[in-house]
Amino acid sequence: MKRALQLAKRGERRVSPNPMVGAVIVKDNRIIGEGYHRRFGDAHGEINAINGATESVAGATIYVTLEPCSHYGKTPPCVESLIKVKPARVVIGAVDPNPLVAGRGIEALRRAGIKTTIGIMEGSCRAINERFFKFMTTGVPFATLKFAQTIDGRIASVTGDSRWVSSPSSRKFVHLLRSTHDAILVGAGTIIQDNPELTVRHVRGQNPVRIIVDSRLRIPLEAKVLKIQKSARTIIATTEQADPAKKRLLQEQGIETLQIDADGKGRVDLKKLLPELGKRQISSILVEGGSAIITSMLKEMLVDRLVIIVAPKILGKGIDAVADLGKRYIDEAIRLVYRKVYRKGEDIIIDGHLASQSSFLPP
């Protein structure tokens, strides 16, 4: 199963919204086949392992990180192919949370007389597909909140200058992080202040969808995110306060505008935005700020994973990474559970999840 997990991870950045899946076939204590889900729309891990087997799979044991699918999607059901090759046993890491599967693949294997073992290295098998598990369980995209700050918690100076808080190594890491998510989400202020492209220029990978939260459509029509729609699509989430004429101009450029109800402060209600993104098969988002978006995401407890880049710099006065969350006592603080802490160039990367948001994460 460890080897199957290693194989599964090779599909990262290529298979979304599908899960990463790895499979290993063992016969007479020898590995006779290996495979993984290489890209969305292609054969799944079990099928690639079977097709690559060096001898008959009959009587072998197949180790697979996720329950074999039992429904027709982009490809035929994997469980049917497994039953045809007649393995003696199938060892499954985790049950598939997809309602179209959710135990049906396991039942089919057992009905066919194939011994089935479930839950081997389950925590690791769920962890590599945390985005998939969240999306399938809730219909809401898995949300990673990322920001770079100085040691004293500033994401920009008093003038709004934020280039560059973090080191070149960290900026390349951010592009890699972008490539593992279906979409990037930022506020209109970030576009107006920095005019970013929000692509993955520094690494190999597919550009995510760019989502701009812009309650009043303040974004300039000359912004870079509006200029490269063929390689990176843009969606602007706005409210009824948006100028209809500007909305038409954006739509003529191929920009999708998504009208969302406003919250109590007249801003796009993020709680209502995320399910709408899920309906568009966006299963994961990387939230990159600015401060208002960061604060809203935390205040509404919409964050699943937190990635904080801490640079060895002190600004004193500046723009806070996180503004007022309404917490008045230490006991009310939002708790972060570490996943890992490590160094990237000059910076420290803190990677964790909110203690209260771990119900779908591995036990």
GROMACS .gro file of C-alpha atoms in nm:
model
  363
    1MET     CA    1   0.000   0.000   0.000
    2LYS     CA    2   0.294   0.235   0.061
    3ARG     CA    3   0.404   0.177  -0.296
    4ALA     CA    4   0.048   0.235  -0.422
    5LEU     CA    5   0.043   0.568  -0.239
    6GLN     CA    6   0.374   0.670  -0.396
    7LEU     CA    7   0.230   0.592  -0.738
    8ALA     CA    8  -0.096   0.776  -0.666
    9LYS     CA    9   0.088   1.100  -0.588
   10ARG     CA   10   0.232   1.106  -0.940
   11GLY     CA   11  -0.113   1.205  -1.064
   12GLU     CA   12  -0.125   1.526  -0.862
   13ARG     CA   13  -0.204   1.838  -1.068
   14ARG     CA   14  -0.337   1.623  -1.353
   15VAL     CA   15  -0.644   1.433  -1.234
   16SER     CA   16  -0.871   1.687  -1.062
   17PRO     CA   17  -1.166   1.675  -1.000
   18ASN     CA   18  -1.097   1.301  -0.987
   19PRO     CA   19  -0.898   1.154  -0.695
   20MET     CA   20  -0.538   1.038  -0.714
   21VAL     CA   21  -0.532   0.657  -0.718
   22GLY     CA   22  -0.243   0.411  -0.719
   23ALA     CA   23  -0.251   0.033  -0.753
   24VAL     CA   24   0.000  -0.252  -0.711
   25ILE     CA   25  -0.055  -0.617  -0.811
   26VAL     CA   26   0.131  -0.883  -0.612
   27LYS     CA   27   0.156  -1.255  -0.698
   28ASP     CA   28   0.373  -1.512  -0.520
   29ASN     CA   29   0.534  -1.224  -0.323
   30ARG     CA   30   0.635  -1.051  -0.646
   31ILE     CA   31   0.506  -0.724  -0.789
   32ILE     CA   32   0.373  -0.809  -1.135
   33GLY     CA   33   0.191  -0.483  -1.213
   34GLU     CA   34   0.174  -0.118  -1.109
   35GLY     CA   35  -0.036   0.176  -1.219
   36TYR     CA   36  -0.184   0.512  -1.124
   37HIS     CA   37  -0.445   0.755  -1.254
   38ARG     CA   38  -0.234   0.969  -1.488
   39ARG     CA   39  -0.477   1.242  -1.595
   40PHE     CA   40  -0.844   1.330  -1.589
   41GLY     CA   41  -1.036   1.130  -1.845
   42ASP     CA   42  -0.774   0.855  -1.878
   43ALA     CA   43  -0.781   0.502  -1.733
   44HIS     CA   44  -0.780   0.474  -1.355
   45GLY     CA   45  -0.494   0.332  -1.149
   46GLU     CA   46  -0.628  -0.025  -1.124
   47ILE     CA   47  -0.678  -0.051  -1.500
   48ASN     CA   48  -0.327   0.076  -1.573
   49ALA     CA   49  -0.187  -0.177  -1.327
   50ILE     CA   50  -0.382  -0.462  -1.490
   51ASN     CA   51  -0.284  -0.352  -1.842
   52GLY     CA   52   0.080  -0.336  -1.738
   53ALA     CA   53   0.089  -0.670  -1.558
   54THR     CA   54   0.370  -0.900  -1.671
   55GLU     CA   55   0.160  -1.217  -1.623
   56SER     CA   56  -0.194  -1.329  -1.546
   57VAL     CA   57  -0.357  -1.143  -1.258
   58ALA     CA   58  -0.572  -1.447  -1.169
   59GLY     CA   59  -0.510  -1.547  -0.807
   60ALA     CA   60  -0.307  -1.231  -0.729
   61THR     CA   61  -0.363  -0.961  -0.466
   62ILE     CA   62  -0.439  -0.610  -0.587
   63TYR     CA   63  -0.360  -0.320  -0.353
   64VAL     CA   64  -0.545   0.003  -0.440
   65THR     CA   65  -0.554   0.330  -0.245
   66LEU     CA   66  -0.924   0.403  -0.308
   67GLU     CA   67  -1.229   0.185  -0.361
   68PRO     CA   68  -1.264   0.087  -0.730
   69CYS     CA   69  -1.539   0.282  -0.906
   70SER     CA   70  -1.863   0.105  -0.994
   71HIS     CA   71  -2.024   0.355  -1.228
   72TYR     CA   72  -1.980   0.484  -1.581
   73GLY     CA   73  -1.808   0.821  -1.602
   74LYS     CA   74  -1.528   0.924  -1.836
   75THR     CA   75  -1.425   0.555  -1.828
   76PRO     CA   76  -1.611   0.224  -1.765
   77PRO     CA   77  -1.641   0.092  -1.406
   78CYS     CA   78  -1.306  -0.032  -1.275
   79VAL     CA   79  -1.474  -0.296  -1.058
   80GLU     CA   80  -1.598  -0.481  -1.368
   81SER     CA   81  -1.244  -0.506  -1.506
   82LEU     CA   82  -1.117  -0.627  -1.169
   83ILE     CA   83  -1.377  -0.902  -1.152
   84LYS     CA   84  -1.291  -1.017  -1.507
   85VAL     CA   85  -0.921  -1.077  -1.426
   86LYS     CA   86  -1.014  -1.285  -1.116
   87PRO     CA   87  -0.774  -1.173  -0.842
   88ALA     CA   88  -0.790  -1.373  -0.520
   89ARG     CA   89  -0.796  -1.059  -0.305
   90VAL     CA   90  -0.834  -0.682  -0.330
   91VAL     CA   91  -0.691  -0.463  -0.051
   92ILE     CA   92  -0.846  -0.114  -0.039
   93GLY     CA   93  -0.708   0.186   0.146
   94ALA     CA   94  -1.024   0.396   0.178
   95VAL     CA   95  -1.391   0.381   0.079
   96ASP     CA   96  -1.480   0.622  -0.202
   97PRO     CA   97  -1.699   0.908  -0.069
   98ASN     CA   98  -1.854   0.963  -0.413
   99PRO     CA   99  -2.227   0.884  -0.369
  100LEU     CA  100  -2.213   0.697  -0.703
  101VAL     CA  101  -1.962   0.455  -0.549
  102ALA     CA  102  -1.963   0.467  -0.164
  103GLY     CA  103  -1.930   0.094  -0.097
  104ARG     CA  104  -2.089  -0.037  -0.416
  105GLY     CA  105  -1.753  -0.133  -0.563
  106ILE     CA  106  -1.669  -0.330  -0.249
  107GLU     CA  107  -2.006  -0.506  -0.257
  108ALA     CA  108  -1.957  -0.604  -0.622
  109LEU     CA  109  -1.616  -0.755  -0.550
  110ARG     CA  110  -1.751  -0.956  -0.258
  111ARG     CA  111  -2.050  -1.080  -0.460
  112ALA     CA  112  -1.802  -1.206  -0.718
  113GLY     CA  113  -1.628  -1.412  -0.448
  114ILE     CA  114  -1.320  -1.190  -0.429
  115LYS     CA  115  -1.184  -1.148  -0.075
  116THR     CA  116  -1.181  -0.776   0.008
  117THR     CA  117  -0.992  -0.600   0.287
  118ILE     CA  118  -1.066  -0.233   0.366
  119GLY     CA  119  -0.892   0.039   0.567
  120ILE     CA  120  -0.522  -0.040   0.518
  121MET     CA  121  -0.329   0.286   0.572
  122GLU     CA  122  -0.665   0.462   0.556
  123GLY     CA  123  -0.540   0.787   0.705
  124SER     CA  124  -0.270   0.825   0.440
  125CYS     CA  125  -0.508   0.721   0.162
  126ARG     CA  126  -0.760   0.985   0.270
  127ALA     CA  127  -0.492   1.250   0.326
  128ILE     CA  128  -0.364   1.250  -0.032
  129ASN     CA  129  -0.720   1.309  -0.152
  130GLU     CA  130  -0.841   1.552   0.115
  131ARG     CA  131  -0.967   1.793  -0.151
  132PHE     CA  132  -1.167   1.516  -0.320
  133PHE     CA  133  -1.312   1.391   0.012
  134LYS     CA  134  -1.425   1.742   0.113
  135PHE     CA  135  -1.586   1.815  -0.222
  136MET     CA  136  -1.762   1.479  -0.248
  137THR     CA  137  -1.884   1.498   0.111
  138THR     CA  138  -2.017   1.856   0.102
  139GLY     CA  139  -2.036   1.980  -0.258
  140VAL     CA  140  -1.824   2.276  -0.143
  141PRO     CA  141  -1.467   2.326  -0.268
  142PHE     CA  142  -1.176   2.247  -0.037
  143ALA     CA  143  -1.037   2.589   0.061
  144THR     CA  144  -0.667   2.651   0.120
  145LEU     CA  145  -0.591   2.996   0.260
  146LYS     CA  146  -0.239   3.115   0.173
  147PHE     CA  147  -0.064   3.438   0.258
  148ALA     CA  148   0.290   3.569   0.299
  149GLN     CA  149   0.361   3.794   0.595
  150THR     CA  150   0.644   3.955   0.784
  151ILE     CA  151   0.730   3.827   1.131
  152ASP     CA  152   0.511   4.102   1.276
  153GLY     CA  153   0.209   3.995   1.070
  154ARG     CA  154   0.208   4.244   0.782
  155ILE     CA  155   0.125   4.148   0.422
  156ALA     CA  156   0.216   4.493   0.289
  157SER     CA  157   0.363   4.825   0.398
  158VAL     CA  158   0.156   5.133   0.489
  159THR     CA  159   0.175   5.236   0.120
  160GLY     CA  160   0.032   4.900   0.009
  161ASP     CA  161   0.367   4.778  -0.127
  162SER     CA  162   0.386   4.397  -0.102
  163ARG     CA  163   0.658   4.312  -0.357
  164TRP     CA  164   0.813   4.112  -0.231
  165VAL     CA  165   0.736   4.001   0.124
  166SER     CA  166   0.853   3.645   0.058
  167SER     CA  167   1.168   3.499  -0.102
  168PRO     CA  168   1.201   3.377  -0.465
  169SER     CA  169   1.192   3.016  -0.340
  170SER     CA  170   0.862   3.078  -0.165
  171ARG     CA  171   0.715   3.246  -0.470
  172LYS     CA  172   0.798   2.942  -0.682
  173PHE     CA  173   0.641   2.726  -0.411
  174VAL     CA  174   0.322   2.935  -0.439
  175HIS     CA  175   0.303   2.863  -0.812
  176LEU     CA  176   0.334   2.493  -0.734
  177LEU     CA  177   0.057   2.530  -0.476
  178ARG     CA  178  -0.161   2.705  -0.735
  179SER     CA  179  -0.115   2.417  -0.976
  180THR     CA  180  -0.260   2.171  -0.720
  181HIS     CA  181  -0.591   2.362  -0.696
  182ASP     CA  182  -0.872   2.404  -0.946
  183ALA     CA  183  -0.901   2.778  -0.882
  184ILE     CA  184  -0.738   3.082  -0.721
  185LEU     CA  185  -0.953   3.334  -0.535
  186VAL     CA  186  -0.853   3.693  -0.462
  187GLY     CA  187  -1.027   4.020  -0.387
  188ALA     CA  188  -1.060   4.311  -0.628
  189GLY     CA  189  -0.814   4.511  -0.416
  190THR     CA  190  -0.536   4.265  -0.496
  191ILE     CA  191  -0.602   4.305  -0.869
  192ILE     CA  192  -0.615   4.685  -0.847
  193GLN     CA  193  -0.303   4.712  -0.630
  194ASP     CA  194  -0.077   4.442  -0.779
  195ASN     CA  195  -0.226   4.361  -1.122
  196PRO     CA  196  -0.117   3.994  -1.103
  197GLU     CA  197  -0.166   3.728  -1.371
  198LEU     CA  198  -0.246   3.454  -1.116
  199THR     CA  199  -0.096   3.178  -1.331
  200VAL     CA  200   0.163   2.904  -1.279
  201ARG     CA  201   0.441   3.060  -1.485
  202HIS     CA  202   0.725   2.932  -1.265
  203VAL     CA  203   0.629   2.563  -1.266
  204ARG     CA  204   0.489   2.309  -1.509
  205GLY     CA  205   0.118   2.262  -1.468
  206GLN     CA  206  -0.226   2.374  -1.571
  207ASN     CA  207  -0.337   2.727  -1.490
  208PRO     CA  208  -0.623   2.731  -1.239
  209VAL     CA  209  -0.943   2.927  -1.288
  210ARG     CA  210  -0.901   3.282  -1.153
  211ILE     CA  211  -1.188   3.395  -0.929
  212ILE     CA  212  -1.207   3.765  -0.848
  213VAL     CA  213  -1.435   3.876  -0.565
  214ASP     CA  214  -1.548   4.222  -0.672
  215SER     CA  215  -1.874   4.342  -0.514
  216ARG     CA  216  -1.903   4.658  -0.726
  217LEU     CA  217  -1.702   4.557  -1.037
  218ARG     CA  218  -1.415   4.793  -0.958
  219ILE     CA  219  -1.165   4.580  -1.151
  220PRO     CA  220  -1.007   4.774  -1.443
  221LEU     CA  221  -1.084   4.639  -1.789
  222GLU     CA  222  -0.709   4.644  -1.864
  223ALA     CA  223  -0.623   4.403  -1.578
  224LYS     CA  224  -0.390   4.118  -1.673
  225VAL     CA  225  -0.631   3.852  -1.545
  226LEU     CA  226  -0.876   3.956  -1.818
  227LYS     CA  227  -0.629   3.920  -2.106
  228ILE     CA  228  -0.541   3.549  -2.126
  229GLN     CA  229  -0.872   3.364  -2.117
  230LYS     CA  230  -0.765   3.081  -2.350
  231SER     CA  231  -0.502   2.952  -2.107
  232ALA     CA  232  -0.661   3.067  -1.781
  233ARG     CA  233  -1.033   3.134  -1.738
  234THR     CA  234  -1.159   3.415  -1.511
  235ILE     CA  235  -1.482   3.433  -1.310
  236ILE     CA  236  -1.581   3.755  -1.133
  237ALA     CA  237  -1.809   3.716  -0.832
  238THR     CA  238  -2.009   4.032  -0.781
  239THR     CA  239  -2.339   4.159  -0.637
  240GLU     CA  240  -2.646   4.345  -0.762
  241GLN     CA  241  -2.450   4.667  -0.697
  242ALA     CA  242  -2.240   4.599  -1.008
  243ASP     CA  243  -2.267   4.838  -1.303
  244PRO     CA  244  -2.472   4.654  -1.572
  245ALA     CA  245  -2.283   4.827  -1.854
  246LYS     CA  246  -1.946   4.714  -1.718
  247LYS     CA  247  -2.084   4.363  -1.666
  248ARG     CA  248  -2.179   4.352  -2.036
  249LEU     CA  249  -1.831   4.469  -2.139
  250LEU     CA  250  -1.673   4.194  -1.930
  251GLN     CA  251  -1.904   3.931  -2.072
  252GLU     CA  252  -1.813   4.045  -2.425
  253GLN     CA  253  -1.450   3.967  -2.334
  254GLY     CA  254  -1.552   3.613  -2.236
  255ILE     CA  255  -1.544   3.682  -1.862
  256GLU     CA  256  -1.811   3.505  -1.660
  257THR     CA  257  -1.975   3.728  -1.399
  258LEU     CA  258  -2.142   3.546  -1.115
  259GLN     CA  259  -2.395   3.746  -0.913
  260ILE     CA  260  -2.399   3.648  -0.545
  261ASP     CA  261  -2.609   3.788  -0.261
  262ALA     CA  262  -2.431   4.050  -0.054
  263ASP     CA  263  -2.349   4.002   0.313
  264GLY     CA  264  -2.438   4.251   0.587
  265LYS     CA  265  -2.161   4.484   0.472
  266GLY     CA  266  -2.262   4.485   0.107
  267ARG     CA  267  -1.979   4.252   0.002
  268VAL     CA  268  -2.000   3.922  -0.183
  269ASP     CA  269  -2.118   3.662   0.069
  270LEU     CA  270  -1.838   3.405   0.059
  271LYS     CA  271  -2.056   3.147   0.231
  272LYS     CA  272  -2.291   3.160  -0.068
  273LEU     CA  273  -2.014   3.189  -0.326
  274LEU     CA  274  -1.834   2.864  -0.243
  275PRO     CA  275  -2.131   2.630  -0.312
  276GLU     CA  276  -2.185   2.809  -0.645
  277LEU     CA  277  -1.825   2.734  -0.738
  278GLY     CA  278  -1.885   2.371  -0.641
  279LYS     CA  279  -2.175   2.358  -0.887
  280ARG     CA  280  -1.921   2.450  -1.155
  281GLN     CA  281  -1.712   2.145  -1.060
  282ILE     CA  282  -1.446   2.356  -0.891
  283SER     CA  283  -1.342   2.113  -0.620
  284SER     CA  284  -1.059   2.314  -0.462
  285ILE     CA  285  -0.962   2.679  -0.431
  286LEU     CA  286  -0.648   2.856  -0.319
  287VAL     CA  287  -0.742   3.181  -0.146
  288GLU     CA  288  -0.462   3.437  -0.180
  289GLY     CA  289  -0.613   3.749  -0.023
  290GLY     CA  290  -0.603   4.039   0.038
  291SER     CA  291  -0.663   4.114   0.402
  292ALA     CA  292  -1.041   4.153   0.375
  293ILE     CA  293  -1.081   3.815   0.203
  294ILE     CA  294  -0.840   3.647   0.447
  295THR     CA  295  -1.031   3.788   0.742
  296SER     CA  296  -1.373   3.695   0.601
  297MET     CA  297  -1.266   3.338   0.525
  298LEU     CA  298  -1.140   3.293   0.881
  299LYS     CA  299  -1.430   3.474   1.044
  300GLU     CA  300  -1.683   3.255   0.860
  301MET     CA  301  -1.474   2.941   0.927
  302LEU     CA  302  -1.459   2.857   0.557
  303VAL     CA  303  -1.093   2.748   0.563
  304ASP     CA  304  -0.983   2.385   0.544
  305ARG     CA  305  -0.607   2.433   0.515
  306LEU     CA  306  -0.384   2.725   0.608
  307VAL     CA  307  -0.045   2.790   0.446
  308ILE     CA  308   0.137   3.085   0.600
  309ILE     CA  309   0.471   3.202   0.463
  310VAL     CA  310   0.660   3.394   0.732
  311ALA     CA  311   0.944   3.611   0.603
  312PRO     CA  312   1.233   3.723   0.832
  313LYS     CA  313   1.131   4.089   0.800
  314ILE     CA  314   0.979   4.346   1.034
  315LEU     CA  315   0.772   4.637   0.900
  316GLY     CA  316   0.615   4.787   1.207
  317LYS     CA  317   0.310   4.967   1.076
  318GLY     CA  318   0.153   4.815   0.768
  319ILE     CA  319  -0.144   4.616   0.642
  320ASP     CA  320  -0.237   4.333   0.876
  321ALA     CA  321  -0.266   3.985   0.727
  322VAL     CA  322  -0.573   3.924   0.942
  323ALA     CA  323  -0.798   4.208   1.061
  324ASP     CA  324  -1.050   4.202   1.345
  325LEU     CA  325  -1.217   3.864   1.390
  326GLY     CA  326  -1.428   3.977   1.682
  327LYS     CA  327  -1.229   3.770   1.931
  328ARG     CA  328  -1.199   3.933   2.272
  329TYR     CA  329  -1.042   3.653   2.477
  330ILE     CA  330  -0.756   3.411   2.416
  331ASP     CA  331  -0.992   3.118   2.467
  332GLU     CA  332  -1.187   3.236   2.161
  333ALA     CA  333  -0.884   3.221   1.931
  334ILE     CA  334  -0.904   3.005   1.620
  335ARG     CA  335  -0.673   2.708   1.675
  336LEU     CA  336  -0.440   2.578   1.408
  337VAL     CA  337  -0.330   2.214   1.402
  338TYR     CA  338   0.010   2.173   1.237
  339ARG     CA  339   0.051   1.948   0.936
  340LYS     CA  340   0.413   2.047   0.892
  341VAL     CA  341   0.651   2.339   0.945
  342TYR     CA  342   0.957   2.380   0.725
  343ARG     CA  343   1.194   2.628   0.565
  344LYS     CA  344   1.175   2.754   0.206
  345GLY     CA  345   1.463   2.982   0.111
  346GLU     CA  346   1.478   3.251   0.380
  347ASP     CA  347   1.119   3.191   0.488
  348ILE     CA  348   0.933   2.957   0.723
  349ILE     CA  349   0.627   2.776   0.587
  350ILE     CA  350   0.354   2.691   0.838
  351ASP     CA  351   0.109   2.437   0.696
  352GLY     CA  352  -0.193   2.336   0.902
  353HIS     CA  353  -0.569   2.309   0.926
  354LEU     CA  354  -0.826   2.460   1.158
  355ALA     CA  355  -0.890   2.236   1.457
  356SER     CA  356  -1.265   2.274   1.411
  357GLN     CA  357  -1.262   2.190   1.038
  358SER     CA  358  -1.121   1.837   1.044
  359SER     CA  359  -1.434   1.619   1.031
  360PHE     CA  360  -1.364   1.492   0.678
  361LEU     CA  361  -0.985   1.474   0.720
  362PRO     CA  362  -0.802   1.149   0.795
  363PRO     CA  363  -0.838   1.022   1.154
   0.00000   0.00000   0.00000
